XYZ file of N, CA and C in Angstrom:
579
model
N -82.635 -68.441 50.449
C -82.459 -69.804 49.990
C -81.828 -69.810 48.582
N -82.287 -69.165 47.155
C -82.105 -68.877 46.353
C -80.383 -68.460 46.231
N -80.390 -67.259 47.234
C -78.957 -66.878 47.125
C -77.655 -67.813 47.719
N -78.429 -68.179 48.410
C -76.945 -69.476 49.181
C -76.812 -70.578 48.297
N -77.439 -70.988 47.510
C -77.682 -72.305 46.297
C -77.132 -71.401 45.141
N -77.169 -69.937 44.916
C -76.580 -69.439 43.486
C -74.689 -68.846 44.475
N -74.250 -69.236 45.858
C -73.204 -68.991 46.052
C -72.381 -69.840 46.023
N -72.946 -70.671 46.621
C -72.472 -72.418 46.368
C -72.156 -72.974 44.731
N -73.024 -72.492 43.724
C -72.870 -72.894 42.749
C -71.444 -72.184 42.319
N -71.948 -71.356 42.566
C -70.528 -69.809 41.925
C -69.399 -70.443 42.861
N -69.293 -70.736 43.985
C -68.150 -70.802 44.404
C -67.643 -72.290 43.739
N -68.470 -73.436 43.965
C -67.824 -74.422 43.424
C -67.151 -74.519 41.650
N -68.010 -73.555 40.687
C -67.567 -73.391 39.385
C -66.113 -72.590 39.698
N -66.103 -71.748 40.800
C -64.648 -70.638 40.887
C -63.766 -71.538 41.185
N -63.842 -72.916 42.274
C -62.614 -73.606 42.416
C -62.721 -74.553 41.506
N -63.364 -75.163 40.753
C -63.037 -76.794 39.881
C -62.583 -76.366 38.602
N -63.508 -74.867 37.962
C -63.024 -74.385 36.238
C -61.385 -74.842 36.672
N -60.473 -73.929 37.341
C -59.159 -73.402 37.139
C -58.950 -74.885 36.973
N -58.327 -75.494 38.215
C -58.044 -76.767 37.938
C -58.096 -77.700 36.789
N -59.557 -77.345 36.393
C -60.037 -78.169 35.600
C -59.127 -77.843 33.922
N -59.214 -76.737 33.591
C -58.719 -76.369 32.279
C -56.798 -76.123 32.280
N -56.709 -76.385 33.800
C -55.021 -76.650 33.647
C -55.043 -77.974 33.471
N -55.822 -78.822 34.067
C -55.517 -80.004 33.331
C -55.117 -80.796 32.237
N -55.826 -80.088 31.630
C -55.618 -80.186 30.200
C -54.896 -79.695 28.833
N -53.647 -78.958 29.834
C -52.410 -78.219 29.145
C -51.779 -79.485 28.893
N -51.032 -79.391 27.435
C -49.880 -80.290 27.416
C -48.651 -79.637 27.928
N -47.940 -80.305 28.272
C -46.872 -79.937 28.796
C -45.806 -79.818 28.027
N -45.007 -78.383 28.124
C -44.137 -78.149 27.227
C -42.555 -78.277 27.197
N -42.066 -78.235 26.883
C -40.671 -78.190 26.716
C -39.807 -77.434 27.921
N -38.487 -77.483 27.944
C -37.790 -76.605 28.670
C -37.121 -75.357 27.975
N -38.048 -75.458 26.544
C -37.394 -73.965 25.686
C -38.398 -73.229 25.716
N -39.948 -73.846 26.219
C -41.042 -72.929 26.513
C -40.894 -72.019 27.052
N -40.772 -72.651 28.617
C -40.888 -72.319 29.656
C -39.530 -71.095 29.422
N -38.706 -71.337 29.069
C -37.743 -70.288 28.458
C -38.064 -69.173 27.939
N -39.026 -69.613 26.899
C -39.253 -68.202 26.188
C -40.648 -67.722 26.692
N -41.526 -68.274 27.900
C -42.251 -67.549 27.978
C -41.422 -67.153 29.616
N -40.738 -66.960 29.923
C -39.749 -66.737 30.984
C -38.908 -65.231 30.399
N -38.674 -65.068 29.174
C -37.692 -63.765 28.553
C -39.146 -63.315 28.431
N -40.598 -63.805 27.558
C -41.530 -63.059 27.193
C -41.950 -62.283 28.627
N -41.752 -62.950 29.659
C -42.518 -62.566 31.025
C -41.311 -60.997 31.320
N -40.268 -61.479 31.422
C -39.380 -60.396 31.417
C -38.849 -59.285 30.667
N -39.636 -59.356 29.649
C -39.292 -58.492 28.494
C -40.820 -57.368 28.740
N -41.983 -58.356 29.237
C -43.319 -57.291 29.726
C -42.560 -56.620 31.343
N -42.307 -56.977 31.933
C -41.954 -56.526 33.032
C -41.243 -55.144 32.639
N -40.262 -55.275 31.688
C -39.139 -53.864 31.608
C -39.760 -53.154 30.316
N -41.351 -53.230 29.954
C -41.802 -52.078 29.355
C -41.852 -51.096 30.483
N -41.896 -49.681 29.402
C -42.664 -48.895 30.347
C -43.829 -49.149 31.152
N -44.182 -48.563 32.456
C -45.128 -48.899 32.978
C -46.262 -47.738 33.853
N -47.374 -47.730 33.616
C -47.802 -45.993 33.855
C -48.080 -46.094 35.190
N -47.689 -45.235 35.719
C -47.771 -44.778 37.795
C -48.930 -44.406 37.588
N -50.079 -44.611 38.212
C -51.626 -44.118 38.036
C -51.127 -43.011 39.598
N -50.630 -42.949 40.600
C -49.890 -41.964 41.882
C -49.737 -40.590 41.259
N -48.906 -40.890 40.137
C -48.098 -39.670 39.483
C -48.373 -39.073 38.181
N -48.896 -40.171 37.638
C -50.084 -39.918 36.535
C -48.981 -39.629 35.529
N -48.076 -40.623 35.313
C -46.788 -40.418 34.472
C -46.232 -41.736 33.931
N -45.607 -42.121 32.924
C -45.000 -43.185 32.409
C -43.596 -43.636 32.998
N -43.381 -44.841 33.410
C -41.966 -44.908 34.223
C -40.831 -46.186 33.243
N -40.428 -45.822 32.781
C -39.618 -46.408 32.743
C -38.397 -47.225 32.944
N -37.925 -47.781 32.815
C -36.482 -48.927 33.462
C -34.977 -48.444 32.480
N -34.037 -48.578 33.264
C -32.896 -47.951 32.447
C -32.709 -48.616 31.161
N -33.242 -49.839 30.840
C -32.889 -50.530 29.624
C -34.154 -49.629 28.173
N -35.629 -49.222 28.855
C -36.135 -48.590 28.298
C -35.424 -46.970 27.730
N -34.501 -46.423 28.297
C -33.701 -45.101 27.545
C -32.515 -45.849 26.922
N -31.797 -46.890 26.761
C -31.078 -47.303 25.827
C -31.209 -47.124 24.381
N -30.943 -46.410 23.440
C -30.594 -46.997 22.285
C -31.153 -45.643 21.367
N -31.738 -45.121 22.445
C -32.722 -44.088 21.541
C -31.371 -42.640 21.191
N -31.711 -41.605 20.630
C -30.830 -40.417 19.788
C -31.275 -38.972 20.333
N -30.153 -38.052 20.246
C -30.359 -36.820 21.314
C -30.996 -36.136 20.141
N -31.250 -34.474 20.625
C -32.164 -33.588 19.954
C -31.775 -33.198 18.639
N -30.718 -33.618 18.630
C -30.279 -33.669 16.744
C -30.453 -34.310 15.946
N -31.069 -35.462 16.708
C -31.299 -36.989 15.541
C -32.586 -36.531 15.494
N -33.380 -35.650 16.281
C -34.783 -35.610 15.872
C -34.916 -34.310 14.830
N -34.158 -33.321 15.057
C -33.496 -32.216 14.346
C -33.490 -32.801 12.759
N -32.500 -34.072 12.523
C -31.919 -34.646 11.427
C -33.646 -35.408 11.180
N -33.738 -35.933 11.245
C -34.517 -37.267 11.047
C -36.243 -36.503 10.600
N -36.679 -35.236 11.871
C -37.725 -34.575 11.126
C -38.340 -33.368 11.049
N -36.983 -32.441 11.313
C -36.928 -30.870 10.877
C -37.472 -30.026 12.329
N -37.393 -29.009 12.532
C -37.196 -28.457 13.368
C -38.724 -28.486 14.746
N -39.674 -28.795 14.069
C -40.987 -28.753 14.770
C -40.797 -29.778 16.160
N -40.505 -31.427 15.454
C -40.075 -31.919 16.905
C -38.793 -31.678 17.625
N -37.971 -30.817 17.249
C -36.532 -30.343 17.642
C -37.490 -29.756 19.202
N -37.704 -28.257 18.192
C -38.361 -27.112 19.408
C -38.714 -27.416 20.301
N -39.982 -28.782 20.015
C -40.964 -29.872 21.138
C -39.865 -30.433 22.285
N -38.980 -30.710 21.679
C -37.923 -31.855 22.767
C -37.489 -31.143 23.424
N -36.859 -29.622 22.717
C -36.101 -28.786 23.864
C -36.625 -28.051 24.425
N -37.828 -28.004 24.544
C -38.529 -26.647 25.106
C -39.797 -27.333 25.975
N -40.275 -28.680 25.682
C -40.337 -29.369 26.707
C -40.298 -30.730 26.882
N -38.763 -31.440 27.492
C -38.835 -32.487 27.642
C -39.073 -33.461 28.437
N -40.243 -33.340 29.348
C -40.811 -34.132 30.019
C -42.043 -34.263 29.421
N -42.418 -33.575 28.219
C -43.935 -34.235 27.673
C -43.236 -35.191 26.586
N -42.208 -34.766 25.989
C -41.710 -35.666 25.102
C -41.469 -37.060 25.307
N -40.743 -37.071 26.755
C -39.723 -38.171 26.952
C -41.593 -39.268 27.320
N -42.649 -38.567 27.869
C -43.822 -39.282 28.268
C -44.202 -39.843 26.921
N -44.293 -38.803 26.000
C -44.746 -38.993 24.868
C -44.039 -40.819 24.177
N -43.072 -41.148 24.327
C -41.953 -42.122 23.750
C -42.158 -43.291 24.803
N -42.281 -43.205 26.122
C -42.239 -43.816 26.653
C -43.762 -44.501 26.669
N -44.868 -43.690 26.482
C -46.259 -44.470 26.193
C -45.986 -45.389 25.136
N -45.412 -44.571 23.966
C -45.808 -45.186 22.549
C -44.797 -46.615 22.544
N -43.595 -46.744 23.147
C -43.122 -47.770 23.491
C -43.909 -49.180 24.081
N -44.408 -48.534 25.117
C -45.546 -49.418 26.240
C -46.491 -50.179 25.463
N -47.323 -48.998 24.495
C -48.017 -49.514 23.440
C -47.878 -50.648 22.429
N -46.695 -50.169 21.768
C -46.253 -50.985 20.555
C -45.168 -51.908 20.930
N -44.441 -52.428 22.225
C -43.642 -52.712 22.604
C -42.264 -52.917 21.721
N -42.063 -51.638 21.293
C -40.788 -51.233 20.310
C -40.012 -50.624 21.456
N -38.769 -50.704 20.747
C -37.555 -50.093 21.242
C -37.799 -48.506 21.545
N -36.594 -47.573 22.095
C -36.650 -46.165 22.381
C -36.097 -45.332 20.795
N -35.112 -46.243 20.305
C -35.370 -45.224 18.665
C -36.666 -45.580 17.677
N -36.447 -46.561 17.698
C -38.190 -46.748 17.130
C -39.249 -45.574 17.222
N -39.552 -45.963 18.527
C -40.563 -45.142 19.754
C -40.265 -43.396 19.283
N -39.405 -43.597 19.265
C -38.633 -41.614 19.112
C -38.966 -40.938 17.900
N -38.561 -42.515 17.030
C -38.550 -41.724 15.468
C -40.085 -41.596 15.410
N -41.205 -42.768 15.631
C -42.812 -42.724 15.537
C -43.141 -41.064 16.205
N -42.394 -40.490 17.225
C -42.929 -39.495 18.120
C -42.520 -38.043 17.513
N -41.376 -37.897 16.557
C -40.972 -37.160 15.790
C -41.687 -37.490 14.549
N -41.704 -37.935 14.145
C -42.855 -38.005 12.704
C -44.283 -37.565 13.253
N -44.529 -37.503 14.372
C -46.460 -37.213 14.963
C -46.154 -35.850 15.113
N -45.415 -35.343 15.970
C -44.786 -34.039 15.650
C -45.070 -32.776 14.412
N -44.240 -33.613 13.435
C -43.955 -33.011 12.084
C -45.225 -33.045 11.813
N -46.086 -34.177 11.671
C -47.190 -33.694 10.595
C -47.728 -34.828 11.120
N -48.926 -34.731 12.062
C -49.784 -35.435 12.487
C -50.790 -36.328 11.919
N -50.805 -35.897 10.426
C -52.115 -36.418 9.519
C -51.220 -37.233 8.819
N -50.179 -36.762 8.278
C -49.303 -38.055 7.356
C -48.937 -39.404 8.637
N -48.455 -38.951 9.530
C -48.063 -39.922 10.459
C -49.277 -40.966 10.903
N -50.358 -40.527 10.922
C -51.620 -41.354 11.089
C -51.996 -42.135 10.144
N -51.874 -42.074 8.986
C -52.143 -42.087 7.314
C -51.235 -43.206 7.334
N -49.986 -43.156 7.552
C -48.948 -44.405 7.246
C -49.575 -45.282 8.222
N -50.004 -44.767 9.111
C -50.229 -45.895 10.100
C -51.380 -46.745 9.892
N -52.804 -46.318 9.534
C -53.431 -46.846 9.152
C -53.210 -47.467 7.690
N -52.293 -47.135 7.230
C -52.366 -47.975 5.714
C -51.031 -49.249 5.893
N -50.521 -49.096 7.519
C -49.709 -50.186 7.714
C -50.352 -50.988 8.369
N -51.329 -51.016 8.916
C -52.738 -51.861 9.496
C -53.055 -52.224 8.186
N -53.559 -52.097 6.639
C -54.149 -52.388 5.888
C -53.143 -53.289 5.203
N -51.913 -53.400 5.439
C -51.196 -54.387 4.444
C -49.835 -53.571 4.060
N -49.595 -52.324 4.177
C -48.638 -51.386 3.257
C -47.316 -52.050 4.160
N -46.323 -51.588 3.520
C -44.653 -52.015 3.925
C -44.676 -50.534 5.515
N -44.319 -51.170 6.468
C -43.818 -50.171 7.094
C -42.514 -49.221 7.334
N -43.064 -47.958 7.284
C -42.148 -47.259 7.109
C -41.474 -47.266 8.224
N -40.008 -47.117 7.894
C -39.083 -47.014 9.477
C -39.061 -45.773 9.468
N -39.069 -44.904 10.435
C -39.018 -43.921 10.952
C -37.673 -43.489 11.938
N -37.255 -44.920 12.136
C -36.089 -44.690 13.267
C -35.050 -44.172 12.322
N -34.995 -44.697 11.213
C -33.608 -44.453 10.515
C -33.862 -43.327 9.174
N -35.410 -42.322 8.918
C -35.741 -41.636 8.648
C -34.668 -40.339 7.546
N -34.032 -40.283 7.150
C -34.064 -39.214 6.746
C -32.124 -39.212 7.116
N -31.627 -40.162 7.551
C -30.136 -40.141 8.320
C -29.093 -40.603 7.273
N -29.605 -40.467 5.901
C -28.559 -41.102 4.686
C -27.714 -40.196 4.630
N -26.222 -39.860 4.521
C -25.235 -38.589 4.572
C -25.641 -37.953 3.558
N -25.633 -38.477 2.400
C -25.473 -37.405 1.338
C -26.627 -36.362 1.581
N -28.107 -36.530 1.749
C -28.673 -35.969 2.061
C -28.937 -35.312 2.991
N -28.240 -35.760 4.317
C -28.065 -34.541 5.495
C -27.361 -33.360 5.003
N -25.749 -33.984 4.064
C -25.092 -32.888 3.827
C -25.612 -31.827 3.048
N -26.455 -32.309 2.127
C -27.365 -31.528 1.167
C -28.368 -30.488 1.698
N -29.345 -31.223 2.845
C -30.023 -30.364 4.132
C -29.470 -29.170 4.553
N -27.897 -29.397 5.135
C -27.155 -28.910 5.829
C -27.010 -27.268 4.790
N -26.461 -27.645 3.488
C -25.663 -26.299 2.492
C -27.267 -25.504 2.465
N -28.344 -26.427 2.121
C -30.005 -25.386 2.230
C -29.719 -24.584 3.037
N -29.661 -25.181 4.443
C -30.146 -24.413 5.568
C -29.100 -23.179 5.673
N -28.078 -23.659 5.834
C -26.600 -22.649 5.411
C -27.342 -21.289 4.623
N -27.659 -21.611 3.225
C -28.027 -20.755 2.145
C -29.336 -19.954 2.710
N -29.796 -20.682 3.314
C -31.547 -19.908 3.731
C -30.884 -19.215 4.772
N -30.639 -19.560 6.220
C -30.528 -18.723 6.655
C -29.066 -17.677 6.636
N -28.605 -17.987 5.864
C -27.308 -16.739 5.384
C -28.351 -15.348 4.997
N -29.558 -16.078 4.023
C -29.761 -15.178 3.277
C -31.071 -14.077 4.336
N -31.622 -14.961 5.327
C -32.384 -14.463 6.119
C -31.660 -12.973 7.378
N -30.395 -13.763 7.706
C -29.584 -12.970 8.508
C -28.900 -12.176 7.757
N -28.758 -11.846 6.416
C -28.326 -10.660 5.971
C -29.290 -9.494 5.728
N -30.665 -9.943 5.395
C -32.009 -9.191 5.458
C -32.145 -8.710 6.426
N -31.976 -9.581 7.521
C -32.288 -8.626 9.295
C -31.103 -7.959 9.701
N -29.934 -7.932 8.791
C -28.667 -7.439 9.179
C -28.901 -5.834 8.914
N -29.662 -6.153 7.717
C -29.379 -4.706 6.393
C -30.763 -3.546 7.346
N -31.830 -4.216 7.702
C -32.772 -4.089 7.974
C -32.128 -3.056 9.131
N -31.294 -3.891 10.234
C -31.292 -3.163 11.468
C -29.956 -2.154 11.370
N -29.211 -2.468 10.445
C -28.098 -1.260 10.076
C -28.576 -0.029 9.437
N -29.745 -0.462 8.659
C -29.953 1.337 8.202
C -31.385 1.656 9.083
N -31.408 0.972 9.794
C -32.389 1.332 11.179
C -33.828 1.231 10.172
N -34.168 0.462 9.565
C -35.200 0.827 8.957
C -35.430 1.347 7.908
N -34.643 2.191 7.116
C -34.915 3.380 6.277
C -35.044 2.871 4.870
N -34.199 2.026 4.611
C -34.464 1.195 3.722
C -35.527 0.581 3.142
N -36.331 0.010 3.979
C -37.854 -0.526 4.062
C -38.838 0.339 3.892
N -38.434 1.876 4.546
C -39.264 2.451 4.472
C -39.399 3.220 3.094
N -38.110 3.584 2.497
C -38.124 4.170 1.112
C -39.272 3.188 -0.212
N -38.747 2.181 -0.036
C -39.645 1.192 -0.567
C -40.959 1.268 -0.210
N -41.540 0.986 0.861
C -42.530 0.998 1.088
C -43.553 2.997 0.563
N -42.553 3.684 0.562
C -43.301 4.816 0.853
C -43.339 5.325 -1.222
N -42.366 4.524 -1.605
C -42.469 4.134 -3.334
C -43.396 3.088 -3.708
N -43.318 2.272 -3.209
C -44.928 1.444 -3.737
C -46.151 2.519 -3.155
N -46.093 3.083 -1.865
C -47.240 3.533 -1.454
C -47.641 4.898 -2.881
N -46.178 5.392 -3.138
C -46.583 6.357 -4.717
C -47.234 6.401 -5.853
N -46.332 4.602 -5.846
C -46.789 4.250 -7.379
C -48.513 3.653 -7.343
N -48.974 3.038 -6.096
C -50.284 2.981 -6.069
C -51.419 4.301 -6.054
N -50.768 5.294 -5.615
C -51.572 6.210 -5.246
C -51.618 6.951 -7.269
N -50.689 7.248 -7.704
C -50.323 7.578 -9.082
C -51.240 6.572 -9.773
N -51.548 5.440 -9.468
C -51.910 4.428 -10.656
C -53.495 4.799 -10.745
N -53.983 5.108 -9.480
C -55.636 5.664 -9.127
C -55.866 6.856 -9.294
């Protein structure tokens, strides 16, 4: 008895609420209905996660706009480089969540996923202090000013010139080199005791 009087109740509150609280919409414009018409379509072509495949799917307008393994190279040094090329199906998941999430673009999305990369604790750090009020940092356009790539560029030049002449010298005298040294410090320690 109890339960057929608490189904009846439940069912009649399930059909009169709806009705009832559309009633009482004002009715909007034809630029509403517009923009919640692009808003409806703009959720539709986020990424969207396949719970089947247990993977993030995206729509061709979601890979638009975003930058190949050099802009991540350029933008935040070699750590998310390695990540992208060595495996890019956790990456491309990686961009395509954080998109879904924040409903940002694919360079946006890329540059946020290359900065988590590089240094996981600074990248968290901006983030919570851009929740607290701070200016947000762009990340998409990161680090891409010329003068300073070109500047990057003569470092890296200079470092590794100077690295590949060490492993040059190293493997031309087969070793012997290293070892004279080493077997002269091993002297001068043994002499000093």
């Amino acid at each position: 008895m109890f339960m057929s009087r608490l189904i009846q109740f439940l069912s009649f509150y399930w059909i009169i609420l709806p009705s009832l609280s559309s009633a009482f919409v004002t009715i909007g414009s034809k630029q509403d209905v517009t923009a919640t018409a692009a808003a409806k379509s703009a959720l539709f072509m986020a990424p969207r996660f396949d719970k089947s495949s247990q993977k993030w799917i995206g729509s061709e307008q979601d890979y638009e706009g975003g930058y190949g393994p050099m802009g991540s190279l350029i933008r935040q040094g070699p750590v998310p480089f390695f990540k992208r090329v060595t495996d890019p199906e956790l990456y491309d998941q990686m961009v395509l969540k954080y998109q879904a999430g924040d409903g940002v673009g694919r360079k946006e999305a890329q540059g946020n996923m290359d900065a988590f990369l590089a240094n996981p604790n600074d990248w968290l750090f901006q983030k919570n202090a851009e929740k607290k009020g701070a200016a947000k940092y762009d990340y998409a356009n990161a680090n891409t000013d010329p003068q300073q790539v070109i500047l990057t560029s003569i470092w890296a030049a200079i470092v590794f010139s100077f690295i590949g002449r060490v492993i040059y010298v190293y493997f031309d005298t087969k070793g012997a080199l290293v070892n004279e040294n080493l077997s002269a410090i091993s002297d001068a320690v043994t002499s000093a005791l």
